[in-house]
Short mmCIF file of C-alpha atoms in Angstrom, two decimals:
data_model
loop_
_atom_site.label_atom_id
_atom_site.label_comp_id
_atom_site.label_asym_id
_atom_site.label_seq_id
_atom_site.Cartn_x
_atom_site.Cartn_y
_atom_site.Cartn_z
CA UNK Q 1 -58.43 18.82 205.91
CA UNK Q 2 -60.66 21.20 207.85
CA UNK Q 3 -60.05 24.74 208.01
CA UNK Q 4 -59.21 24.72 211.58
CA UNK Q 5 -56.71 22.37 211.05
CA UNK Q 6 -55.11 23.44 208.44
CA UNK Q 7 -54.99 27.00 210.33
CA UNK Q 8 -53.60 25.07 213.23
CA UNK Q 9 -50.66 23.36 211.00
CA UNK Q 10 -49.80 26.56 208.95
CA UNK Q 11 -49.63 28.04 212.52
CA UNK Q 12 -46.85 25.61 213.51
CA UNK Q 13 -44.65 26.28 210.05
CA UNK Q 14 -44.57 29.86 210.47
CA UNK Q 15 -43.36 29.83 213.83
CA UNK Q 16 -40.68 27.51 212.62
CA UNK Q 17 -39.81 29.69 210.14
CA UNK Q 18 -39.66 32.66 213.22
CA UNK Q 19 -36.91 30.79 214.83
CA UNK Q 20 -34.98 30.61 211.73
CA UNK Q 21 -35.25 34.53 211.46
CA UNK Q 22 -34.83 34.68 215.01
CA UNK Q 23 -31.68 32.56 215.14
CA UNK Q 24 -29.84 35.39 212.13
CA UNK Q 25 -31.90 38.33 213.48
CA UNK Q 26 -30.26 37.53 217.34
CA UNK Q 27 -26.51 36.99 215.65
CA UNK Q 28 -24.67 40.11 215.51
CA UNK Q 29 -22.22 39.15 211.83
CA UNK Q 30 -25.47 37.23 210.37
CA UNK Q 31 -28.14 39.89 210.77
CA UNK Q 32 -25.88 42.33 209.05
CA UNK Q 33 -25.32 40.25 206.00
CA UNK Q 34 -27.39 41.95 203.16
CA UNK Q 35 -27.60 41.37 199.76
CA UNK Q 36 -29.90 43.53 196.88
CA UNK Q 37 -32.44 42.00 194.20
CA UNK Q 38 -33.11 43.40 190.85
CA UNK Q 39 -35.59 45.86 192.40
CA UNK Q 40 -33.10 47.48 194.82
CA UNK Q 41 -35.26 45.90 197.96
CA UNK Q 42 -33.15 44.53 200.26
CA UNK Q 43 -32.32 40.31 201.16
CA UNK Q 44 -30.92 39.16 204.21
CA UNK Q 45 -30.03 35.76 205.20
CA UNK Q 46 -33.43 35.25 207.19
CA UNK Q 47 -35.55 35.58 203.83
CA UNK Q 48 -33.74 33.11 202.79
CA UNK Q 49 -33.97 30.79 205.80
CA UNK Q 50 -37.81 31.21 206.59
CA UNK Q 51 -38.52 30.73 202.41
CA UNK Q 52 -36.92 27.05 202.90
CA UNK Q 53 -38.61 26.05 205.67
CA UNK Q 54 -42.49 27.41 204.83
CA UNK Q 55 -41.77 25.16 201.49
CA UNK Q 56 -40.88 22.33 203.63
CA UNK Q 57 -43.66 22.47 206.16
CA UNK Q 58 -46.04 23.08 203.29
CA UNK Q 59 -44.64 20.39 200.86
CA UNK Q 60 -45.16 17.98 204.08
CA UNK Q 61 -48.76 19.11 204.93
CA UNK Q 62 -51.55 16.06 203.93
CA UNK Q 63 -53.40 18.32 201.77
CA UNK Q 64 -51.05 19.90 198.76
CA UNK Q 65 -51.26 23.15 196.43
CA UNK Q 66 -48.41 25.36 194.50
CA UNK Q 67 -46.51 27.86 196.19
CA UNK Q 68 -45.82 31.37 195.33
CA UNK Q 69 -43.35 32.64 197.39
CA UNK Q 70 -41.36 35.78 197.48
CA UNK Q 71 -38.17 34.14 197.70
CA UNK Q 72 -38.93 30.90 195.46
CA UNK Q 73 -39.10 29.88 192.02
CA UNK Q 74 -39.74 33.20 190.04
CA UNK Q 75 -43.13 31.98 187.42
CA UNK Q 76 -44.43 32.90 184.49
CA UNK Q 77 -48.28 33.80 184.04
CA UNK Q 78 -48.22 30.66 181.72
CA UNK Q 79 -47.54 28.26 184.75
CA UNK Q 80 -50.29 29.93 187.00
CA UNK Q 81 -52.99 31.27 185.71
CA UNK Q 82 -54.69 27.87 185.96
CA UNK Q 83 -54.67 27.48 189.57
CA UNK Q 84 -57.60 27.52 191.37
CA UNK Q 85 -56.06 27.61 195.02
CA UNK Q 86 -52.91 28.14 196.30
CA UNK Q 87 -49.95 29.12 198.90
CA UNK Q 88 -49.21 32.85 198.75
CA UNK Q 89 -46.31 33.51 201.25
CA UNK Q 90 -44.03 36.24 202.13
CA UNK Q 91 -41.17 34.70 204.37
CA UNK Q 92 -40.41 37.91 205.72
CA UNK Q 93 -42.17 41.02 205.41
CA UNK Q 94 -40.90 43.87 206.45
CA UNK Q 95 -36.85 43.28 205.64
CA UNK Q 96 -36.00 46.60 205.94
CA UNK Q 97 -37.54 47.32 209.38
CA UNK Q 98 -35.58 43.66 210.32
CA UNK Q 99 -32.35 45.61 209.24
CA UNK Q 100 -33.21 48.21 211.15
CA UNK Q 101 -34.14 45.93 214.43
CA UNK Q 102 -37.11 47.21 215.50
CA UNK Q 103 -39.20 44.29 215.77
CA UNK Q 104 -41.79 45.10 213.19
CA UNK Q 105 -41.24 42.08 210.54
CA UNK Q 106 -43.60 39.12 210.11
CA UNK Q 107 -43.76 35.66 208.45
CA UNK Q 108 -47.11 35.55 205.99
CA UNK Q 109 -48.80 32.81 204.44
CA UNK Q 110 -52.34 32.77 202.98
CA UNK Q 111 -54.29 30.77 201.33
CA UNK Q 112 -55.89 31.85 198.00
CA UNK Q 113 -58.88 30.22 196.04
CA UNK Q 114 -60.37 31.44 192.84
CA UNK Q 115 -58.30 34.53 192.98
CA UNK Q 116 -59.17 35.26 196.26
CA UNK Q 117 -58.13 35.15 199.92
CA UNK Q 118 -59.67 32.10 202.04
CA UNK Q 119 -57.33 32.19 205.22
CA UNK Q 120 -54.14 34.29 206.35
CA UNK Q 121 -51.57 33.14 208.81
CA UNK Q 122 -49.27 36.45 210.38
CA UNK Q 123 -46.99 35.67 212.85
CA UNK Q 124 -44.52 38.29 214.41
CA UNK Q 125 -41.47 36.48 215.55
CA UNK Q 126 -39.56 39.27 218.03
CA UNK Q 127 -42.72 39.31 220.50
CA UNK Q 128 -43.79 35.41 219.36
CA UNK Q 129 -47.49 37.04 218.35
CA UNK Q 130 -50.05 35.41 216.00
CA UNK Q 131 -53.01 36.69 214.16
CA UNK Q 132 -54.73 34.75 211.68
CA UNK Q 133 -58.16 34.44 209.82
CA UNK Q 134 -60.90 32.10 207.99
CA UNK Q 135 -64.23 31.16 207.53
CA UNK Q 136 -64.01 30.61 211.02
CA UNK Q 137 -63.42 34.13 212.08
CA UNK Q 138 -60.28 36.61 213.00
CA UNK Q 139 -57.97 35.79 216.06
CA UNK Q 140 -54.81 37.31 218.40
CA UNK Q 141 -52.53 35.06 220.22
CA UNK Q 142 -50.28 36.31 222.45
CA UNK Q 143 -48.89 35.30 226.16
CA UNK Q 144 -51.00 32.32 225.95
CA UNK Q 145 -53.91 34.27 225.20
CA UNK Q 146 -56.08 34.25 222.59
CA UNK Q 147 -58.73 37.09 221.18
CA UNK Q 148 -61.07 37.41 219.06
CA UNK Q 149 -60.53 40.27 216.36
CA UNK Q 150 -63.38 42.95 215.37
CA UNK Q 151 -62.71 45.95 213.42
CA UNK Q 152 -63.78 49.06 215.13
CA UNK Q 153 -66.92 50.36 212.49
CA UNK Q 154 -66.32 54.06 213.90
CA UNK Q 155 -68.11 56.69 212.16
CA UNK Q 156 -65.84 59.42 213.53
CA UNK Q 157 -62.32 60.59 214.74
CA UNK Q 158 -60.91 58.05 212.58
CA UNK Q 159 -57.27 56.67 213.47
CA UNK Q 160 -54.86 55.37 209.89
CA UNK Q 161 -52.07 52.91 210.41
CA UNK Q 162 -49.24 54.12 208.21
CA UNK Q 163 -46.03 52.41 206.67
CA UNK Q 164 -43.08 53.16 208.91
CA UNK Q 165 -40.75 53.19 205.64
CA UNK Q 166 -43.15 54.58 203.06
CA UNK Q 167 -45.62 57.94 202.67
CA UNK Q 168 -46.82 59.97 199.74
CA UNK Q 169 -48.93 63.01 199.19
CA UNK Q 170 -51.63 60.88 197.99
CA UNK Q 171 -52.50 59.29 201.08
CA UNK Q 172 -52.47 62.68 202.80
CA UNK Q 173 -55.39 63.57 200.57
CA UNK Q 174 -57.50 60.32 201.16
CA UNK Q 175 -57.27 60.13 204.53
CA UNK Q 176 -59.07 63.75 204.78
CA UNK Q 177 -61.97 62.60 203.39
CA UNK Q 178 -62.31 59.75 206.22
CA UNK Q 179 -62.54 62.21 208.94
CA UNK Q 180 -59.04 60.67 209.61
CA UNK Q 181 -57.77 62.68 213.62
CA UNK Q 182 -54.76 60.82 214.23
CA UNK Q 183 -52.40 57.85 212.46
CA UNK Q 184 -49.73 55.49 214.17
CA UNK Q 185 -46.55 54.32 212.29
CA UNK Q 186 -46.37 49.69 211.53
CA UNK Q 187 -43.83 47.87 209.58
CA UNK Q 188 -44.48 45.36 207.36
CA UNK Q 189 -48.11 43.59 207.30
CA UNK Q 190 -48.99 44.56 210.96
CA UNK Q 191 -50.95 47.51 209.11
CA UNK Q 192 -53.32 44.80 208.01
CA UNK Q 193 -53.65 43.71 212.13
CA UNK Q 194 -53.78 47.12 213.09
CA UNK Q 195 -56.92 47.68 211.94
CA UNK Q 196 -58.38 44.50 212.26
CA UNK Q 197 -58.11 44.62 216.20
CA UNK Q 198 -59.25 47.77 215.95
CA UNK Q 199 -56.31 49.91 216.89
CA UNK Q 200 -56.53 51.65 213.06
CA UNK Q 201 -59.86 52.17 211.47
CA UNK Q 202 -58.15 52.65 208.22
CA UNK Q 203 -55.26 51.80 206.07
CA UNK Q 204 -54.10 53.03 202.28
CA UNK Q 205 -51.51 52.47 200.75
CA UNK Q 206 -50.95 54.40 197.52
CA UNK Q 207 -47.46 53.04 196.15
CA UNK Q 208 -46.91 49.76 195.08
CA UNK Q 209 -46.26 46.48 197.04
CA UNK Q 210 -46.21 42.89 195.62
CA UNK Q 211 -49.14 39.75 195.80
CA UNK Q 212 -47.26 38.29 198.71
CA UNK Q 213 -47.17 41.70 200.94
CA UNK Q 214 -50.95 41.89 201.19
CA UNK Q 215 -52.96 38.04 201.14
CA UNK Q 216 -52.65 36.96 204.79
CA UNK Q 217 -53.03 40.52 205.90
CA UNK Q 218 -56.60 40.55 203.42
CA UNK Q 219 -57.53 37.31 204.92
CA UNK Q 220 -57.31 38.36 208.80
CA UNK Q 221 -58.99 41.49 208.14
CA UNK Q 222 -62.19 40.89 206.00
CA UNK Q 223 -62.62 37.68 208.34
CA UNK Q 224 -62.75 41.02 211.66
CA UNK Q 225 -64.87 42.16 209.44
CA UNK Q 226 -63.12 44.60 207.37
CA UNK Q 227 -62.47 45.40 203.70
CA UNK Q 228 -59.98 45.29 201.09
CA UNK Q 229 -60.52 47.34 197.78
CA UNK Q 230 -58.86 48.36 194.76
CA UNK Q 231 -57.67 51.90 194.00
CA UNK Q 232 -58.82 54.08 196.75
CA UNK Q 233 -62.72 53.87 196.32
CA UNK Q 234 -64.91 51.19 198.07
CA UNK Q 235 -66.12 49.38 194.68
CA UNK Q 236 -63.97 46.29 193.83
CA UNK Q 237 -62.25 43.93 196.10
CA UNK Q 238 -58.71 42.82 196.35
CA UNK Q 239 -57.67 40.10 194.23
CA UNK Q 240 -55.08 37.64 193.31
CA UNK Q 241 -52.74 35.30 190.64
CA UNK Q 242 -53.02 38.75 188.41
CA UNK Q 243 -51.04 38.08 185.11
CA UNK Q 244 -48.84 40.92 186.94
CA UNK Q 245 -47.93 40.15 190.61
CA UNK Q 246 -47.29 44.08 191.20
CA UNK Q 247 -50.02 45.32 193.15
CA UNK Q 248 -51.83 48.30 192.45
CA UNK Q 249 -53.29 50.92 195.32
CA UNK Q 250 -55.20 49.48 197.89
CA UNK Q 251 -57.65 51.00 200.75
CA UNK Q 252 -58.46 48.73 203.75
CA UNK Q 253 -61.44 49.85 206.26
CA UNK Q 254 -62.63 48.77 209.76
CA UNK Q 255 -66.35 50.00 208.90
#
């Protein structure tokens, strides 16, 4: 299948999956029911719902590859270190800003070969937004427009996209030494879009998130031409299918 089309399709299954968030985010008893994992980070009924119908939509796509899914099947190294490309999705990122109802939760799904990202998928259900990346380059669509994505490459008076539920010292300290002036607050993986339309020029994150939190996000912004890396120094780009699935630091720029 070619890349556009397979965009196109992967397109279609995450908006599904937005109306099944929609449908428990909208319902006053459903919305509230939430349970905890292991890990103390919250599940709500939506998770749930948007997890079953990605693995539908991709289990019924022409071309087929594993999934690795926040809410699925949890897997050993053992069964995955062998794959060579495959479906990295978060059915909902950003739970706890959809508990708190302000919007700023997204469906992800991206597509990873050889360890790493080859196209992204974000959509944003409570404003029915999409931005998504390839090959084929970095896109917006909203209101029945669509826009081309470019980071910003400023050399100055730098602008950072911060978590809305997460900070540390750390990041404080990096962000100095990017002639960072100003930051704005994002939920969930619209970070990642932030910068790639050029409304952040930079993003770190210091504490720890999982695989599935950061691969479509990667993919739309190195295809506006940003960058992912490691740690907090521009030497070694993001990767994927580690033996752990905890993610380490990572520093995104849009220059």
């Amino acid at each position: 299948m070619k890349i556009e089309n397979l965009v196109e399709e992967v397109k279609i299954i995450a908006k599904n999956a937005g109306v099944a968030i929609m449908d428990i985010y909208t319902d006053a008893d459903l919305s509230k029911v939430v349970d905890y994992k292991a890990d103390d980070s919250p599940l709500t009924l939506a998770d749930e719902a948007a997890d079953k119908v990605i693995k539908k939509g991709l289990e019924e796509l022409s071309v087929q590859y594993p999934i690795l899914s926040e809410e699925g099947k949890k897997m050993s190294y053992e069964e995955r270190k062998d794959w060579n490309t495959f479906w990295l999705v978060d059915p909902l990122d950003g739970t706890k800003e959809f508990i708190k109802k302000n919007g700023q939760f997204t469906v992800n799904i991206a597509l990873i070969k050889d360890h790493f990202t080859m196209m992204g998928v974000i959509y944003v259900p409570a404003t029915d937004t999409f931005y998504y990346g390839s090959e084929l380059g970095a896109f917006k669509e909203e209101g029945g427009e669509k826009t081309e994505l470019k980071v910003n490459n400023k050399n100055t008076d730098r602008i950072a996209v911060r978590s809305a539920s997460h900070a540390s010292p750390e990041e404080d300290e990096l962000l100095a030494k990017y002639d960072v002036k100003d930051s704005i607050s994002k939920g969930s993986s619209l970070k990642f879009c932030m910068v790639a339309e050029g409304k952040a020029d930079i993003y770190y994150r210091h504490g720890p998130t999982m695989e599935w939190d950061t691969g479509a996000g990667q993919a739309i912004l190195e295809a506006a031409g940003g960058k992912v890396y490691k740690g907090n120094e521009e030497k070694e780009r993001f990767n994927y299918n580690k033996e752990n699935l905890l993610n380490g630091s990572f520093l995104c720029l849009g220059f």
